[in-house]
PDB file of C-alpha atoms in Angstrom:
ATOM      1  CA  ALA A   1      93.476 113.090  98.448  1.00 47.00           C
ATOM      2  CA  ALA A   2      96.083 110.803  99.911  1.00 46.00           C
ATOM      3  CA  ALA A   3      95.079 108.084 102.393  1.00 47.00           C
ATOM      4  CA  PRO A   4      95.559 109.246 106.010  1.00 49.00           C
ATOM      5  CA  PRO A   5      98.356 107.798 107.995  1.00 51.00           C
ATOM      6  CA  ALA A   6      97.553 104.750 110.075  1.00 48.00           C
ATOM      7  CA  PRO A   7      96.651 105.628 113.695  1.00 47.00           C
ATOM      8  CA  PRO A   8      99.079 104.510 116.409  1.00 50.00           C
ATOM      9  CA  GLN A   9      98.663 100.893 117.387  1.00 54.00           C
ATOM     10  CA  VAL A  10      96.286 100.520 120.245  1.00 55.00           C
ATOM     11  CA  PRO A  11      97.371  97.764 122.601  1.00 63.00           C
ATOM     12  CA  SER A  12      94.785  95.006 122.996  1.00 74.00           C
ATOM     13  CA  LYS A  13      94.226  93.539 126.404  1.00 89.00           C
ATOM     14  CA  PRO A  14      91.613  90.797 126.981  1.00 94.00           C
ATOM     15  CA  THR A  15      88.537  91.726 128.986  1.00 97.00           C
ATOM     16  CA  LEU A  16      85.509  89.833 130.321  1.00 97.00           C
ATOM     17  CA  LEU A  17      83.726  90.608 127.066  1.00 98.00           C
ATOM     18  CA  THR A  18      86.492  89.482 124.688  1.00 97.00           C
ATOM     19  CA  LYS A  19      84.802  86.128 123.989  1.00 96.00           C
ATOM     20  CA  ALA A  20      81.222  87.384 124.411  1.00 98.00           C
ATOM     21  CA  PRO A  21      79.060  87.220 121.246  1.00 98.00           C
ATOM     22  CA  LEU A  22      76.861  90.072 120.016  1.00 98.00           C
ATOM     23  CA  THR A  23      73.275  88.805 120.305  1.00 98.00           C
ATOM     24  CA  HIS A  24      70.856  91.631 119.401  1.00 98.00           C
ATOM     25  CA  LEU A  25      70.008  95.242 118.959  1.00 98.00           C
ATOM     26  CA  GLY A  26      67.350  96.890 121.164  1.00 98.00           C
ATOM     27  CA  LEU A  27      65.295  99.593 119.297  1.00 98.00           C
ATOM     28  CA  VAL A  28      62.905 101.913 121.100  1.00 98.00           C
ATOM     29  CA  PHE A  29      59.601 103.189 119.644  1.00 98.00           C
ATOM     30  CA  ALA A  30      56.570 105.122 120.945  1.00 98.00           C
ATOM     31  CA  ASP A  31      54.039 102.624 119.628  1.00 98.00           C
ATOM     32  CA  LEU A  32      54.850  99.013 118.590  1.00 98.00           C
ATOM     33  CA  ARG A  33      51.604  98.318 116.765  1.00 98.00           C
ATOM     34  CA  PRO A  34      52.551  99.837 113.374  1.00 97.00           C
ATOM     35  CA  VAL A  35      56.189  98.864 113.918  1.00 98.00           C
ATOM     36  CA  VAL A  36      55.590  95.103 114.043  1.00 98.00           C
ATOM     37  CA  LYS A  37      53.505  95.306 110.821  1.00 98.00           C
ATOM     38  CA  GLY A  38      56.365  97.061 109.112  1.00 97.00           C
ATOM     39  CA  TYR A  39      58.966  94.589 110.219  1.00 97.00           C
ATOM     40  CA  ALA A  40      56.697  91.687 109.210  1.00 98.00           C
ATOM     41  CA  ASP A  41      56.437  93.252 105.718  1.00 97.00           C
ATOM     42  CA  ILE A  42      60.123  93.889 104.993  1.00 96.00           C
ATOM     43  CA  PHE A  43      61.346  90.635 106.657  1.00 97.00           C
ATOM     44  CA  GLY A  44      58.624  88.486 105.114  1.00 96.00           C
ATOM     45  CA  ILE A  45      57.644  86.948 108.414  1.00 97.00           C
ATOM     46  CA  PRO A  46      54.477  86.669 110.463  1.00 97.00           C
ATOM     47  CA  GLU A  47      53.718  89.778 112.518  1.00 98.00           C
ATOM     48  CA  PRO A  48      55.797  89.570 115.692  1.00 98.00           C
ATOM     49  CA  GLU A  49      53.831  89.069 118.883  1.00 98.00           C
ATOM     50  CA  ILE A  50      53.801  92.029 121.296  1.00 98.00           C
ATOM     51  CA  ARG A  51      54.189  91.043 124.928  1.00 98.00           C
ATOM     52  CA  ARG A  52      55.101  92.736 128.233  1.00 97.00           C
ATOM     53  CA  VAL A  53      58.360  92.375 130.157  1.00 96.00           C
ATOM     54  CA  SER A  54      59.713  93.927 133.304  1.00 95.00           C
ATOM     55  CA  PHE A  55      63.239  94.448 134.455  1.00 94.00           C
ATOM     56  CA  ASP A  56      64.855  95.582 137.633  1.00 96.00           C
ATOM     57  CA  LEU A  57      66.168  99.070 138.092  1.00 96.00           C
ATOM     58  CA  PRO A  58      69.237  99.875 140.235  1.00 95.00           C
ATOM     59  CA  ASN A  59      67.090 101.774 142.719  1.00 94.00           C
ATOM     60  CA  GLY A  60      65.133  98.547 143.551  1.00 93.00           C
ATOM     61  CA  LYS A  61      62.053  99.430 141.497  1.00 96.00           C
ATOM     62  CA  LYS A  62      60.947  97.800 138.243  1.00 96.00           C
ATOM     63  CA  ALA A  63      60.333  99.143 134.801  1.00 97.00           C
ATOM     64  CA  GLU A  64      57.891  97.662 132.309  1.00 97.00           C
ATOM     65  CA  ALA A  65      57.949  97.680 128.549  1.00 98.00           C
ATOM     66  CA  LYS A  66      56.199  96.175 125.574  1.00 98.00           C
ATOM     67  CA  VAL A  67      58.468  94.009 123.450  1.00 98.00           C
ATOM     68  CA  ALA A  68      58.476  92.119 120.176  1.00 98.00           C
ATOM     69  CA  TYR A  69      61.246  90.146 118.494  1.00 98.00           C
ATOM     70  CA  VAL A  70      62.518  89.859 114.917  1.00 98.00           C
ATOM     71  CA  PRO A  71      64.667  86.752 114.414  1.00 98.00           C
ATOM     72  CA  LEU A  72      67.749  86.665 112.141  1.00 97.00           C
ATOM     73  CA  PRO A  73      69.883  83.533 111.639  1.00 97.00           C
ATOM     74  CA  ASN A  74      72.751  84.848 113.768  1.00 97.00           C
ATOM     75  CA  PHE A  75      71.114  87.732 115.680  1.00 98.00           C
ATOM     76  CA  TYR A  76      67.803  89.217 116.567  1.00 98.00           C
ATOM     77  CA  LEU A  77      66.114  92.602 116.866  1.00 98.00           C
ATOM     78  CA  GLU A  78      64.337  93.547 120.086  1.00 98.00           C
ATOM     79  CA  LEU A  79      61.577  96.135 119.524  1.00 98.00           C
ATOM     80  CA  LEU A  80      60.651  98.041 122.625  1.00 98.00           C
ATOM     81  CA  GLU A  81      57.955 100.439 123.704  1.00 98.00           C
ATOM     82  CA  PRO A  82      58.252 101.883 127.257  1.00 98.00           C
ATOM     83  CA  VAL A  83      55.210 101.455 129.524  1.00 98.00           C
ATOM     84  CA  THR A  84      56.722 102.717 132.810  1.00 96.00           C
ATOM     85  CA  LYS A  85      57.352 106.499 132.752  1.00 95.00           C
ATOM     86  CA  SER A  86      60.911 105.970 134.068  1.00 92.00           C
ATOM     87  CA  GLY A  87      63.835 103.710 133.374  1.00 95.00           C
ATOM     88  CA  PRO A  88      66.350 103.442 130.490  1.00 97.00           C
ATOM     89  CA  VAL A  89      63.944 102.648 127.717  1.00 97.00           C
ATOM     90  CA  HIS A  90      61.605 105.555 128.543  1.00 97.00           C
ATOM     91  CA  ASP A  91      64.503 107.918 129.111  1.00 97.00           C
ATOM     92  CA  HIS A  92      66.040 107.013 125.766  1.00 97.00           C
ATOM     93  CA  LEU A  93      62.819 107.660 123.902  1.00 97.00           C
ATOM     94  CA  LYS A  94      62.398 111.044 125.686  1.00 97.00           C
ATOM     95  CA  LYS A  95      65.990 112.167 125.049  1.00 96.00           C
ATOM     96  CA  TYR A  96      66.773 110.794 121.572  1.00 96.00           C
ATOM     97  CA  GLY A  97      63.456 109.787 120.013  1.00 95.00           C
ATOM     98  CA  LEU A  98      62.970 106.497 118.197  1.00 95.00           C
ATOM     99  CA  GLY A  99      66.190 104.642 117.521  1.00 95.00           C
ATOM    100  CA  ILE A 100      68.719 102.187 118.816  1.00 97.00           C
ATOM    101  CA  HIS A 101      69.058 102.004 122.557  1.00 98.00           C
ATOM    102  CA  HIS A 102      71.349  99.076 123.149  1.00 98.00           C
ATOM    103  CA  LEU A 103      73.692  96.497 121.765  1.00 98.00           C
ATOM    104  CA  GLY A 104      73.136  93.028 123.298  1.00 98.00           C
ATOM    105  CA  VAL A 105      76.183  91.047 124.461  1.00 98.00           C
ATOM    106  CA  GLY A 106      75.946  87.437 125.587  1.00 98.00           C
ATOM    107  CA  VAL A 107      77.292  86.720 129.078  1.00 97.00           C
ATOM    108  CA  ASP A 108      76.481  83.411 130.762  1.00 96.00           C
ATOM    109  CA  GLY A 109      79.006  83.591 133.580  1.00 89.00           C
ATOM    110  CA  ASN A 110      79.529  85.991 136.428  1.00 92.00           C
ATOM    111  CA  LEU A 111      77.406  88.906 135.480  1.00 96.00           C
ATOM    112  CA  ASP A 112      78.301  90.927 138.509  1.00 97.00           C
ATOM    113  CA  ALA A 113      82.014  90.745 137.683  1.00 98.00           C
ATOM    114  CA  VAL A 114      81.300  91.992 134.128  1.00 98.00           C
ATOM    115  CA  VAL A 115      79.144  94.904 135.459  1.00 98.00           C
ATOM    116  CA  ALA A 116      81.997  95.910 137.804  1.00 98.00           C
ATOM    117  CA  GLU A 117      84.550  95.844 134.998  1.00 98.00           C
ATOM    118  CA  LEU A 118      82.321  97.896 132.730  1.00 98.00           C
ATOM    119  CA  VAL A 119      81.601 100.464 135.432  1.00 98.00           C
ATOM    120  CA  SER A 120      85.398 100.818 135.923  1.00 98.00           C
ATOM    121  CA  LYS A 121      85.561 101.808 132.204  1.00 98.00           C
ATOM    122  CA  ASP A 122      83.070 104.644 132.391  1.00 98.00           C
ATOM    123  CA  GLY A 123      79.838 102.610 132.130  1.00 98.00           C
ATOM    124  CA  LYS A 124      76.795 103.630 134.070  1.00 98.00           C
ATOM    125  CA  VAL A 125      74.353 101.007 135.357  1.00 98.00           C
ATOM    126  CA  THR A 126      70.803 102.009 134.244  1.00 98.00           C
ATOM    127  CA  GLY A 127      69.121  98.575 134.595  1.00 97.00           C
ATOM    128  CA  GLY A 128      69.591  95.429 136.631  1.00 97.00           C
ATOM    129  CA  ILE A 129      70.561  94.540 140.183  1.00 96.00           C
ATOM    130  CA  LYS A 130      73.313  92.579 141.841  1.00 96.00           C
ATOM    131  CA  GLY A 131      72.788  88.892 141.186  1.00 95.00           C
ATOM    132  CA  GLY A 132      70.206  89.603 138.450  1.00 95.00           C
ATOM    133  CA  PRO A 133      69.974  87.931 135.071  1.00 94.00           C
ATOM    134  CA  GLN A 134      70.744  90.939 132.946  1.00 96.00           C
ATOM    135  CA  ALA A 135      71.995  94.530 133.170  1.00 98.00           C
ATOM    136  CA  PHE A 136      71.994  97.698 131.055  1.00 98.00           C
ATOM    137  CA  ILE A 137      75.371  99.499 131.120  1.00 98.00           C
ATOM    138  CA  ASP A 138      75.129 102.935 129.486  1.00 98.00           C
ATOM    139  CA  PHE A 139      78.118 104.026 127.332  1.00 98.00           C
ATOM    140  CA  ARG A 140      76.229 106.488 125.211  1.00 97.00           C
ATOM    141  CA  HIS A 141      78.141 109.392 126.745  1.00 96.00           C
ATOM    142  CA  THR A 142      81.397 107.765 125.454  1.00 97.00           C
ATOM    143  CA  GLU A 143      82.586 106.900 121.989  1.00 96.00           C
ATOM    144  CA  ILE A 144      80.980 103.389 122.308  1.00 98.00           C
ATOM    145  CA  GLY A 145      77.797 105.322 121.410  1.00 97.00           C
ATOM    146  CA  ALA A 146      75.297 102.838 122.962  1.00 98.00           C
ATOM    147  CA  THR A 147      74.110 101.156 126.071  1.00 98.00           C
ATOM    148  CA  LEU A 148      75.383  97.560 126.355  1.00 98.00           C
ATOM    149  CA  GLU A 149      72.819  95.019 127.543  1.00 98.00           C
ATOM    150  CA  ILE A 150      74.643  92.015 129.059  1.00 98.00           C
ATOM    151  CA  GLY A 151      72.647  88.903 129.657  1.00 97.00           C
ATOM    152  CA  PRO A 152      72.077  85.280 128.575  1.00 97.00           C
ATOM    153  CA  THR A 153      73.422  84.166 125.161  1.00 97.00           C
ATOM    154  CA  ALA A 154      70.224  82.126 124.671  1.00 97.00           C
ATOM    155  CA  ARG A 155      67.426  83.931 122.763  1.00 97.00           C
ATOM    156  CA  PRO A 156      64.152  84.826 124.402  1.00 97.00           C
ATOM    157  CA  VAL A 157      61.155  82.772 123.194  1.00 96.00           C
ATOM    158  CA  MET A 158      60.564  83.767 119.543  1.00 97.00           C
ATOM    159  CA  PRO A 159      59.911  82.023 116.231  1.00 96.00           C
ATOM    160  CA  ALA A 160      62.975  80.599 114.436  1.00 97.00           C
ATOM    161  CA  ALA A 161      64.472  82.794 111.692  1.00 97.00           C
ATOM    162  CA  PRO A 162      63.490  81.740 108.169  1.00 96.00           C
ATOM    163  CA  THR A 163      65.904  79.219 106.653  1.00 95.00           C
ATOM    164  CA  THR A 164      65.682  80.801 103.192  1.00 96.00           C
ATOM    165  CA  GLN A 165      65.330  84.394 102.067  1.00 96.00           C
ATOM    166  CA  THR A 166      61.933  85.914 102.710  1.00 96.00           C
ATOM    167  CA  GLY A 167      61.022  89.558 101.957  1.00 94.00           C
ATOM    168  CA  LEU A 168      64.031  91.834 101.680  1.00 95.00           C
ATOM    169  CA  PHE A 169      65.776  90.830 104.875  1.00 95.00           C
ATOM    170  CA  GLY A 170      64.271  87.626 106.280  1.00 96.00           C
ATOM    171  CA  GLY A 171      66.589  84.704 106.593  1.00 96.00           C
ATOM    172  CA  GLN A 172      69.647  86.907 105.925  1.00 96.00           C
ATOM    173  CA  ALA A 173      72.465  86.861 108.490  1.00 97.00           C
ATOM    174  CA  ILE A 174      73.683  90.133 109.935  1.00 96.00           C
ATOM    175  CA  ARG A 175      77.222  91.042 108.795  1.00 96.00           C
ATOM    176  CA  HIS A 176      77.936  94.104 110.859  1.00 98.00           C
ATOM    177  CA  VAL A 177      76.582  96.840 113.108  1.00 98.00           C
ATOM    178  CA  GLY A 178      77.571 100.323 111.823  1.00 98.00           C
ATOM    179  CA  LEU A 179      78.170 103.408 113.956  1.00 98.00           C
ATOM    180  CA  ALA A 180      78.387 107.072 112.919  1.00 98.00           C
ATOM    181  CA  ASN A 181      81.367 108.369 114.830  1.00 97.00           C
ATOM    182  CA  LEU A 182      82.499 111.828 115.919  1.00 97.00           C
ATOM    183  CA  ASP A 183      86.041 110.684 116.566  1.00 97.00           C
ATOM    184  CA  ILE A 184      86.997 107.366 115.025  1.00 97.00           C
ATOM    185  CA  GLU A 185      90.338 107.050 116.833  1.00 96.00           C
ATOM    186  CA  ALA A 186      88.658 107.628 120.176  1.00 96.00           C
ATOM    187  CA  SER A 187      86.006 105.028 119.314  1.00 97.00           C
ATOM    188  CA  LEU A 188      88.652 102.556 118.242  1.00 97.00           C
ATOM    189  CA  GLN A 189      90.402 102.925 121.597  1.00 96.00           C
ATOM    190  CA  LYS A 190      87.210 102.732 123.606  1.00 97.00           C
ATOM    191  CA  TYR A 191      85.986  99.592 121.883  1.00 97.00           C
ATOM    192  CA  ILE A 192      89.340  97.891 122.393  1.00 97.00           C
ATOM    193  CA  GLU A 193      89.320  98.986 126.048  1.00 97.00           C
ATOM    194  CA  VAL A 194      85.824  97.477 126.590  1.00 98.00           C
ATOM    195  CA  PHE A 195      85.883  94.432 124.368  1.00 97.00           C
ATOM    196  CA  GLY A 196      89.599  93.644 124.127  1.00 96.00           C
ATOM    197  CA  MET A 197      89.404  92.815 120.395  1.00 94.00           C
ATOM    198  CA  PRO A 198      92.514  93.308 118.175  1.00 93.00           C
ATOM    199  CA  ALA A 199      93.083  96.730 116.669  1.00 92.00           C
ATOM    200  CA  VAL A 200      92.267  97.223 112.910  1.00 94.00           C
ATOM    201  CA  PRO A 201      93.825 100.146 111.098  1.00 95.00           C
ATOM    202  CA  VAL A 202      91.526 102.975 109.984  1.00 97.00           C
ATOM    203  CA  ARG A 203      91.413 103.419 106.213  1.00 97.00           C
ATOM    204  CA  ARG A 204      90.022 106.050 103.839  1.00 97.00           C
ATOM    205  CA  PHE A 205      86.963 105.008 101.722  1.00 97.00           C
ATOM    206  CA  PRO A 206      86.844 105.375  98.883  1.00 96.00           C
ATOM    207  CA  PRO A 207      90.582 105.116  98.634  1.00 96.00           C
ATOM    208  CA  GLU A 208      90.572 108.191  96.400  1.00 96.00           C
ATOM    209  CA  GLY A 209      87.903 110.558  95.164  1.00 96.00           C
ATOM    210  CA  TRP A 210      84.532 111.128  96.802  1.00 96.00           C
ATOM    211  CA  PHE A 211      81.838 108.950  98.313  1.00 95.00           C
ATOM    212  CA  PRO A 212      79.257 107.498  95.892  1.00 95.00           C
ATOM    213  CA  PHE A 213      75.772 108.793  96.773  1.00 97.00           C
ATOM    214  CA  PRO A 214      72.441 108.196  95.120  1.00 96.00           C
ATOM    215  CA  PRO A 215      71.087 110.512  92.329  1.00 94.00           C
ATOM    216  CA  GLY A 216      69.676 113.793  93.674  1.00 93.00           C
ATOM    217  CA  HIS A 217      71.390 113.450  97.027  1.00 95.00           C
ATOM    218  CA  LYS A 218      71.702 116.405  99.456  1.00 96.00           C
ATOM    219  CA  TRP A 219      75.139 115.491 100.743  1.00 98.00           C
ATOM    220  CA  SER A 220      78.542 117.167 100.362  1.00 97.00           C
ATOM    221  CA  LYS A 221      80.042 116.299  96.958  1.00 95.00           C
ATOM    222  CA  THR A 222      83.540 116.099  98.497  1.00 96.00           C
ATOM    223  CA  SER A 223      82.640 113.660 101.185  1.00 95.00           C
ATOM    224  CA  TYR A 224      84.656 110.547 102.068  1.00 97.00           C
ATOM    225  CA  VAL A 225      84.941 108.598 105.313  1.00 98.00           C
ATOM    226  CA  LEU A 226      87.478 107.115 107.642  1.00 98.00           C
ATOM    227  CA  THR A 227      86.431 103.600 108.588  1.00 98.00           C
ATOM    228  CA  ASN A 228      87.302 100.165 109.896  1.00 97.00           C
ATOM    229  CA  GLN A 229      85.623  97.014 111.229  1.00 97.00           C
ATOM    230  CA  LEU A 230      86.315  95.353 114.494  1.00 97.00           C
ATOM    231  CA  ASN A 231      85.406  91.715 114.746  1.00 97.00           C
ATOM    232  CA  GLN A 232      83.495  90.575 117.817  1.00 97.00           C
ATOM    233  CA  MET A 233      82.983  86.805 117.742  1.00 96.00           C
ATOM    234  CA  GLY A 234      81.914  86.683 114.089  1.00 96.00           C
ATOM    235  CA  ILE A 235      79.950  89.914 113.799  1.00 97.00           C
ATOM    236  CA  ASN A 236      81.787  93.155 112.918  1.00 98.00           C
ATOM    237  CA  ILE A 237      81.390  96.575 114.579  1.00 98.00           C
ATOM    238  CA  GLU A 238      81.918  99.114 111.846  1.00 98.00           C
ATOM    239  CA  LEU A 239      83.217 102.572 112.841  1.00 98.00           C
ATOM    240  CA  ILE A 240      82.588 105.386 110.311  1.00 98.00           C
ATOM    241  CA  MET A 241      83.602 109.039 110.535  1.00 98.00           C
ATOM    242  CA  SER A 242      82.598 111.398 107.737  1.00 98.00           C
ATOM    243  CA  VAL A 243      85.195 113.869 106.527  1.00 96.00           C
ATOM    244  CA  ALA A 244      82.750 116.456 105.174  1.00 96.00           C
ATOM    245  CA  SER A 245      79.307 117.637 105.945  1.00 97.00           C
ATOM    246  CA  PRO A 246      76.441 117.263 105.320  1.00 98.00           C
ATOM    247  CA  SER A 247      76.585 113.432 104.887  1.00 98.00           C
ATOM    248  CA  PRO A 248      74.462 110.475 106.026  1.00 98.00           C
ATOM    249  CA  TRP A 249      76.771 110.118 109.069  1.00 98.00           C
ATOM    250  CA  THR A 250      76.773 113.758 110.121  1.00 98.00           C
ATOM    251  CA  HIS A 251      72.998 113.912 109.665  1.00 97.00           C
ATOM    252  CA  HIS A 252      72.570 110.865 111.866  1.00 98.00           C
ATOM    253  CA  ILE A 253      74.955 112.280 114.508  1.00 98.00           C
ATOM    254  CA  GLN A 254      72.996 115.552 114.532  1.00 97.00           C
ATOM    255  CA  LYS A 255      69.660 113.760 114.971  1.00 96.00           C
ATOM    256  CA  GLN A 256      70.944 111.334 117.589  1.00 97.00           C
ATOM    257  CA  LYS A 257      73.083 113.940 119.502  1.00 96.00           C
ATOM    258  CA  GLY A 258      76.428 112.226 119.070  1.00 97.00           C
ATOM    259  CA  THR A 259      78.204 109.004 118.181  1.00 98.00           C
ATOM    260  CA  SER A 260      75.586 106.259 117.907  1.00 98.00           C
ATOM    261  CA  ILE A 261      74.589 103.073 116.101  1.00 98.00           C
ATOM    262  CA  MET A 262      73.312 103.895 112.668  1.00 98.00           C
ATOM    263  CA  HIS A 263      72.691 100.701 110.761  1.00 97.00           C
ATOM    264  CA  ILE A 264      72.903  96.933 110.483  1.00 97.00           C
ATOM    265  CA  ALA A 265      74.306  95.324 107.341  1.00 97.00           C
ATOM    266  CA  VAL A 266      72.727  92.277 105.692  1.00 94.00           C
ATOM    267  CA  GLY A 267      73.257  90.759 102.297  1.00 90.00           C
ATOM    268  CA  MET A 268      70.893  91.323  99.383  1.00 91.00           C
ATOM    269  CA  GLY A 269      70.646  87.531  98.901  1.00 93.00           C
ATOM    270  CA  LYS A 270      69.298  86.484  95.552  1.00 94.00           C
ATOM    271  CA  ILE A 271      67.572  89.761  94.796  1.00 94.00           C
ATOM    272  CA  PRO A 272      69.431  91.935  92.261  1.00 94.00           C
ATOM    273  CA  ARG A 273      70.487  95.260  93.642  1.00 94.00           C
ATOM    274  CA  ASP A 274      68.262  97.358  91.398  1.00 95.00           C
ATOM    275  CA  GLU A 275      65.187  95.267  92.323  1.00 95.00           C
ATOM    276  CA  TRP A 276      66.173  95.363  96.037  1.00 94.00           C
ATOM    277  CA  LEU A 277      66.348  99.225  95.837  1.00 95.00           C
ATOM    278  CA  ARG A 278      63.033  99.342  93.979  1.00 96.00           C
ATOM    279  CA  ILE A 279      61.220  97.150  96.489  1.00 95.00           C
ATOM    280  CA  GLY A 280      62.794  98.870  99.477  1.00 95.00           C
ATOM    281  CA  GLN A 281      61.625 102.348  98.269  1.00 96.00           C
ATOM    282  CA  GLN A 282      58.257 101.007  97.338  1.00 96.00           C
ATOM    283  CA  LYS A 283      57.854  99.892 100.943  1.00 94.00           C
ATOM    284  CA  GLY A 284      58.641 103.388 102.268  1.00 94.00           C
ATOM    285  CA  GLY A 285      62.392 103.223 102.583  1.00 95.00           C
ATOM    286  CA  LYS A 286      64.580 106.201 101.662  1.00 96.00           C
ATOM    287  CA  TRP A 287      67.720 105.477  99.563  1.00 97.00           C
ATOM    288  CA  THR A 288      70.300 107.585 101.284  1.00 96.00           C
ATOM    289  CA  ASN A 289      73.679 106.148 100.457  1.00 96.00           C
ATOM    290  CA  GLY A 290      75.533 104.112  97.785  1.00 96.00           C
ATOM    291  CA  GLY A 291      75.588 105.340  94.240  1.00 94.00           C
ATOM    292  CA  ALA A 292      73.866 103.747  91.295  1.00 92.00           C
ATOM    293  CA  ASP A 293      76.954 101.684  90.465  1.00 91.00           C
ATOM    294  CA  SER A 294      77.924 100.842  94.127  1.00 93.00           C
ATOM    295  CA  PHE A 295      78.039  97.336  95.631  1.00 91.00           C
ATOM    296  CA  PHE A 296      75.950  98.465  98.630  1.00 93.00           C
ATOM    297  CA  ALA A 297      73.120 100.844  99.561  1.00 95.00           C
ATOM    298  CA  TYR A 298      71.515 102.279 102.623  1.00 96.00           C
TER     299      TYR A 298
END
């Protein structure tokens, strides 16, 4: 099939987030105890400490959660378990199950001004108060597909990331955050509206033919995707829309009830791909994407 025509150019206008770095992903679980053991194993790091945190809610109350951190060289993962039976972390787990709740964005200036701008662009404040140190702005109902947590660029207290590769992922920098999109052009426009980054044309992948899936896959044999990557201060946001079903992306969208963050991309480092796949599956991972001769794998 021929490559689709490029979408119309989306005008880019700077916003208060244009120069704000992506800092972390917040993932929600029902019980952190087995989760921290799993992350320690695949990242080759000591078991992350579980501690308690509280944050303000817009109604003046507070919500409490258990939290643990997984450090990467240029990013970190925030593992959350709700304690309070209310608030955005609890509500996410109840509605979507375990998965990615928010994308962290570093803001060290006037937080209230950023909140006001994001609310004017369809965001809903679900955490934080005026003058507070952080805020959750929910865009899950839009083609952003996630809550944005705006707060300090500095990391919370956690061990430093390994300086060399440990386990499968430890010491490896994040390259991009990948979304499964229902409407890639709508997502492109919304990300540019919120972040103000330059537009990047959508392309077909693979350029011709069908997507390379693992042996014995259950996906459509005539699947390909429309995709692009938007750069946000050194880390890309990858938009992916499947043009056939079932596929890894339509499966994710069905489970997560719409456009949402699906994966993070890191390098394989010094581990050969075949060995990386063997170890990953041995540790309980499921190989869902990237054929035997591909340069990548999920």
